[in-house]
Amino acid sequence: MGKIKNQLYEKLKHEKLHFSLFDPENLTPEQASDLAKKVTEFGTDAIMVGGSTATNVDLVTKAIREATKLPIILFPNSANGLSKYADAVFFMSLLNSNKRDYLIGEQVKGAPIIFEHNIEPIPMGYIVINTGEPTAVEKIAQIQRLTKEEVVNYALSAEYFGMNFVYLEAGSGAMRSVPDDIISAVKQKINIPLIVGGGINGPVTAIKKLDAGADIIDTGTVIERSYGKAAEIIDAVKKYKIKK
Ligand SMILES: CC(C)=CCC/C(C)=C/CC/C(C)=C/CC/C(C)=C/COP(=O)(O)OP(=O)(O)O
Ligand SMILES: O=P(O)(O)OC[C@@H](O)CO
Ligand SMILES: [Mg+2]
């Protein structure tokens, strides 16, 4: 129990991390395999598998498993987003959702599947931040819009529940990523590692999020669109370790 979590916590003592999000809806198994080899070569720290729909999760996760030794962590949109080929799953609750399904419902449906396949659950508090036009996840999950102080209090609640990570999400493909002032306000109060994702489209933005206090940067869209940009962002996060 806790193998992947412990590996990540160990690494975080010395460096910032980069996670690559693969959306099975947008990738064939062959493409996922190629992309997994590329991001491994570029130095990403883990591959997350998930999207707003849950098609092809098994096929894509299996292809990634065969292409890389990196940890594969599921990022499920529901109990249907699970696969026995993954090492771990972010066992997340969308804390500012108004829908019971995203707070506890899908988790209860997923728990027996996670048990049966012996997938490592990594408890995570997932907080979706509105940064402009409502994103897919915002609409689906009917999220409550929060002030900066409220975001901090949600993050603290995640820590007090015993969750291992807090994830501040602007939404996939968001025009604007999570604002730096919200990241630093959260980071000042919590002790558990902070993941930031959504709308991070280049190395400059990635560095800003790290400067603000993010421990882990997650990118999806940019990685699917361009190997070059993926390499630049991952490289920026890696250089950041050296700079520290
Ligand atoms: C732990 C278990 C079994 C379930 C958790 C269920 C929860 C809380 C899900 C959170 C809400 C949700 C719908 C998350 C989806 C993850 C997400 C935002 C993926 C990114 O979406 P993309 O598919 O890249 O975006 P597009 O829709 O724009 O393609
Ligand atoms: O696709 P992007 O904008 O990188 O977002 C990744 C992730 O935060 C979505 O859940
Ligand atoms: Mg998608």
Coordinates of C-alpha atoms and ligand atoms in Angstrom, one line a residue:
M1 CA 0.0 0.0 0.0
G2 CA 1.1 3.5 -0.8
K3 CA 4.0 2.6 -3.1
I4 CA 3.4 5.2 -5.8
K5 CA 2.4 7.8 -3.2
N6 CA 5.6 7.2 -1.3
Q7 CA 7.7 7.4 -4.5
L8 CA 6.2 10.8 -5.4
Y9 CA 6.6 12.1 -1.8
E10 CA 10.2 11.0 -1.8
K11 CA 10.9 12.8 -5.1
L12 CA 9.1 15.9 -4.0
K13 CA 11.7 16.4 -1.2
H14 CA 14.2 17.4 -3.8
E15 CA 12.4 18.5 -6.9
K16 CA 9.3 19.8 -8.6
L17 CA 7.4 17.3 -10.8
H18 CA 5.7 17.2 -14.1
F19 CA 2.7 14.9 -14.9
S20 CA 1.5 14.2 -18.4
L21 CA -2.2 13.8 -18.8
F22 CA -3.4 11.4 -21.6
D23 CA -7.0 11.6 -22.6
P24 CA -8.0 8.2 -24.0
E25 CA -10.8 9.9 -26.0
N26 CA -8.2 11.7 -28.1
L27 CA -5.6 9.0 -28.6
T28 CA -5.5 5.6 -30.3
P29 CA -3.4 3.0 -28.4
E30 CA -0.6 3.4 -31.0
Q31 CA -0.6 7.2 -30.5
A32 CA -0.6 6.7 -26.7
S33 CA 2.3 4.4 -27.0
D34 CA 4.4 6.8 -29.1
L35 CA 3.5 9.7 -26.8
A36 CA 4.3 7.7 -23.7
K37 CA 7.8 6.9 -25.1
K38 CA 8.3 10.6 -26.0
V39 CA 7.3 12.1 -22.6
T40 CA 9.4 9.4 -20.8
E41 CA 12.4 10.5 -22.9
F42 CA 11.7 14.2 -22.1
G43 CA 11.7 13.3 -18.4
T44 CA 8.1 13.6 -17.2
D45 CA 7.5 12.0 -13.8
A46 CA 4.2 10.2 -14.2
I47 CA 1.4 9.6 -16.8
M48 CA -2.1 10.4 -15.8
V49 CA -4.9 8.8 -17.8
G50 CA -8.3 10.4 -17.9
G51 CA -10.7 12.8 -19.5
S52 CA -14.2 14.1 -19.4
T53 CA -15.5 11.0 -21.0
A54 CA -14.4 7.4 -20.3
T55 CA -13.9 5.7 -23.6
N56 CA -10.9 3.4 -24.5
V57 CA -9.4 3.7 -21.0
D58 CA -8.3 0.0 -20.9
L59 CA -6.8 -0.2 -24.3
V60 CA -4.9 3.1 -24.0
T61 CA -3.7 2.3 -20.5
K62 CA -2.5 -1.1 -21.6
A63 CA -0.6 0.5 -24.5
I64 CA 1.1 3.0 -22.1
R65 CA 2.0 0.2 -19.7
E66 CA 3.8 -1.6 -22.5
A67 CA 5.6 1.6 -23.7
T68 CA 7.0 2.9 -20.4
K69 CA 8.1 2.1 -16.8
L70 CA 6.7 5.4 -15.5
P71 CA 4.0 5.3 -12.9
I72 CA 0.5 5.4 -14.5
I73 CA -2.1 7.1 -12.4
L74 CA -5.7 7.2 -13.4
F75 CA -7.6 10.5 -13.3
P76 CA -11.1 9.1 -13.6
N77 CA -14.2 11.1 -14.6
S78 CA -16.3 8.4 -13.0
A79 CA -16.2 4.8 -11.9
N80 CA -16.0 3.9 -15.6
G81 CA -12.6 5.6 -15.9
L82 CA -10.8 2.8 -14.1
S83 CA -8.3 0.2 -15.6
K84 CA -6.5 -2.8 -14.1
Y85 CA -3.4 -1.8 -16.2
A86 CA -2.8 1.3 -14.1
D87 CA -0.6 1.4 -11.0
A88 CA -2.7 3.9 -9.0
V89 CA -5.7 6.1 -9.1
F90 CA -6.3 9.5 -7.8
F91 CA -9.1 8.7 -5.5
M92 CA -10.5 12.2 -5.7
S93 CA -13.5 14.1 -4.5
L94 CA -14.5 17.3 -6.4
L95 CA -14.8 19.3 -3.3
N96 CA -16.6 22.3 -4.7
S97 CA -19.1 20.3 -6.9
N98 CA -22.8 20.7 -6.1
K99 CA -23.4 17.1 -7.3
R100 CA -23.3 14.2 -4.9
D101 CA -21.9 11.9 -7.6
Y102 CA -18.7 13.8 -7.7
L103 CA -18.4 14.3 -4.0
I104 CA -18.9 10.6 -3.0
G105 CA -21.2 8.7 -5.4
E106 CA -18.7 7.7 -8.2
Q107 CA -16.1 6.9 -5.5
V108 CA -18.5 4.4 -3.9
K109 CA -19.1 2.8 -7.3
G110 CA -15.4 2.7 -8.1
A111 CA -14.2 1.3 -4.7
P112 CA -15.0 -2.4 -5.3
I113 CA -13.3 -2.2 -8.8
I114 CA -10.2 -0.6 -7.2
F115 CA -10.2 -3.3 -4.5
E116 CA -10.6 -6.1 -7.0
H117 CA -7.8 -5.0 -9.3
N118 CA -5.5 -4.0 -6.5
I119 CA -5.0 -0.5 -7.9
E120 CA -3.3 1.9 -5.4
P121 CA -5.8 4.6 -4.3
I122 CA -4.2 8.0 -3.8
P123 CA -6.7 10.3 -1.9
M124 CA -6.9 13.7 -3.5
G125 CA -8.9 16.9 -3.0
Y126 CA -9.9 18.2 -6.4
I127 CA -10.9 21.9 -6.6
V128 CA -12.1 23.4 -9.8
I129 CA -11.4 27.1 -10.2
N130 CA -13.3 29.3 -12.6
T131 CA -10.9 31.5 -14.6
G132 CA -13.2 32.8 -17.4
E133 CA -15.4 30.9 -19.8
P134 CA -16.9 27.8 -18.0
T135 CA -14.9 24.7 -19.0
A136 CA -16.4 21.2 -19.6
V137 CA -15.8 20.0 -16.1
E138 CA -17.3 23.1 -14.5
K139 CA -20.5 22.6 -16.4
I140 CA -20.7 18.8 -15.9
A141 CA -20.0 19.0 -12.2
Q142 CA -21.9 22.2 -11.4
I143 CA -19.1 23.7 -9.5
Q144 CA -19.5 26.5 -6.9
R145 CA -17.4 29.6 -7.7
L146 CA -15.1 30.3 -4.8
T147 CA -13.3 33.4 -3.5
K148 CA -9.6 33.0 -2.8
E149 CA -10.2 32.6 0.9
E150 CA -12.7 29.8 0.2
V151 CA -10.3 28.0 -2.0
V152 CA -7.7 28.1 0.8
N153 CA -10.3 26.7 3.2
Y154 CA -11.3 23.9 0.8
A155 CA -7.6 23.0 0.5
L156 CA -7.2 23.0 4.2
S157 CA -10.2 20.7 4.5
A158 CA -8.7 18.3 2.1
E159 CA -5.6 18.1 4.3
Y160 CA -7.6 17.7 7.4
F161 CA -9.5 14.8 5.8
G162 CA -6.1 13.1 5.3
M163 CA -6.0 13.5 1.5
N164 CA -2.5 13.2 0.1
F165 CA -2.7 15.9 -2.6
V166 CA -4.6 19.0 -3.5
Y167 CA -5.3 19.6 -7.1
L168 CA -6.2 23.1 -8.3
E169 CA -7.8 22.8 -11.7
A170 CA -8.6 25.5 -14.2
G171 CA -10.2 23.0 -16.6
S172 CA -8.7 21.3 -19.7
G173 CA -7.8 23.7 -22.4
A174 CA -8.8 26.7 -20.2
M175 CA -7.9 30.1 -21.7
R176 CA -6.3 31.1 -18.3
S177 CA -4.6 28.8 -15.8
V178 CA -5.2 29.0 -12.1
P179 CA -4.2 32.5 -10.9
D180 CA -0.8 32.8 -9.2
D181 CA -2.2 34.6 -6.2
I182 CA -4.6 31.7 -5.5
I183 CA -1.8 29.2 -5.8
S184 CA 0.4 31.1 -3.3
A185 CA -2.4 31.7 -0.8
V186 CA -3.1 27.9 -0.8
K187 CA 0.6 26.9 -0.6
Q188 CA 1.1 29.2 2.4
K189 CA -1.4 27.3 4.4
I190 CA -1.2 23.6 3.4
N191 CA 1.5 21.0 4.1
I192 CA 0.4 18.4 1.5
P193 CA 1.8 18.8 -2.1
L194 CA -0.1 21.0 -4.5
I195 CA -0.8 20.0 -8.1
V196 CA -1.8 22.7 -10.6
G197 CA -3.3 22.0 -14.0
G198 CA -5.5 23.4 -16.8
G199 CA -4.5 25.8 -19.5
I200 CA -0.8 25.6 -18.9
N201 CA 0.4 26.0 -22.5
G202 CA 4.1 26.8 -22.4
P203 CA 7.2 26.9 -20.2
V204 CA 6.8 30.5 -19.2
T205 CA 3.4 29.8 -17.6
A206 CA 4.7 26.5 -16.1
I207 CA 7.5 28.4 -14.3
K208 CA 5.1 31.1 -13.0
K209 CA 3.0 28.4 -11.4
L210 CA 6.1 26.8 -9.8
D211 CA 7.2 30.2 -8.6
A212 CA 3.7 30.8 -7.1
G213 CA 4.1 27.5 -5.1
A214 CA 2.9 24.6 -7.3
D215 CA 4.8 21.4 -6.5
I216 CA 3.5 19.5 -9.5
I217 CA 2.5 20.8 -12.9
D218 CA 0.0 18.8 -15.0
T219 CA -0.4 19.3 -18.7
G220 CA -2.7 17.6 -21.2
T221 CA -3.8 19.5 -24.3
V222 CA -0.3 20.9 -25.1
I223 CA 1.3 17.4 -25.0
E224 CA -1.3 16.0 -27.3
R225 CA -0.8 18.8 -29.8
S226 CA 3.0 19.1 -30.0
Y227 CA 6.0 17.0 -29.0
G228 CA 8.1 20.1 -29.2
K229 CA 6.0 22.1 -26.7
A230 CA 5.8 19.0 -24.4
A231 CA 9.6 18.8 -24.4
E232 CA 10.0 22.5 -23.6
I233 CA 7.6 22.4 -20.7
I234 CA 9.0 19.3 -19.1
D235 CA 12.5 20.7 -19.6
A236 CA 11.5 23.9 -17.8
V237 CA 10.2 22.0 -14.9
K238 CA 13.4 19.9 -14.8
K239 CA 15.6 23.0 -15.0
Y240 CA 13.6 24.5 -12.1
K241 CA 14.9 21.6 -9.9
I242 CA 18.4 22.6 -10.7
K243 CA 17.8 26.3 -10.1
K244 CA 16.4 25.6 -6.7
Ligands
LIG1 C1 -12.3 8.2 -7.7 C2 -13.4 7.9 -8.7 C3 -13.7 6.4 -9.0 C4 -14.1 8.8 -9.3 C5 -13.9 10.3 -9.2 C6 -15.0 11.0 -9.9 C7 -14.8 12.5 -9.9 C8 -14.8 13.2 -8.5 C9 -14.5 13.2 -11.0 C10 -14.3 14.7 -11.1 C11 -15.1 15.4 -12.1 C12 -14.6 15.1 -13.5 C13 -15.7 15.0 -14.6 C14 -13.4 15.0 -13.9 C15 -12.9 14.7 -15.2 C16 -11.4 14.8 -15.3 C17 -11.0 15.9 -16.2 C18 -11.4 17.3 -16.0 C19 -10.4 15.6 -17.3 C20 -10.0 16.6 -18.3 O1 -10.9 16.6 -19.2 P1 -10.6 16.5 -20.8 O2 -11.3 15.3 -21.3 O3 -9.2 16.7 -21.1 O4 -11.3 17.8 -21.3 P2 -12.2 17.9 -22.5 O5 -13.6 17.6 -22.1 O6 -12.1 19.4 -22.8 O7 -11.7 17.0 -23.5
LIG2 O1 -5.4 20.0 -21.0 P1 -4.8 21.0 -20.0 O2 -5.3 22.4 -20.3 O3 -3.3 20.9 -20.0 O4 -5.4 20.6 -18.6 C1 -4.9 19.5 -18.0 C2 -5.7 19.1 -16.8 O5 -5.7 20.1 -15.8 C3 -7.2 18.8 -17.2 O6 -7.7 18.1 -16.1
MG3 MG -11.4 15.1 -23.3

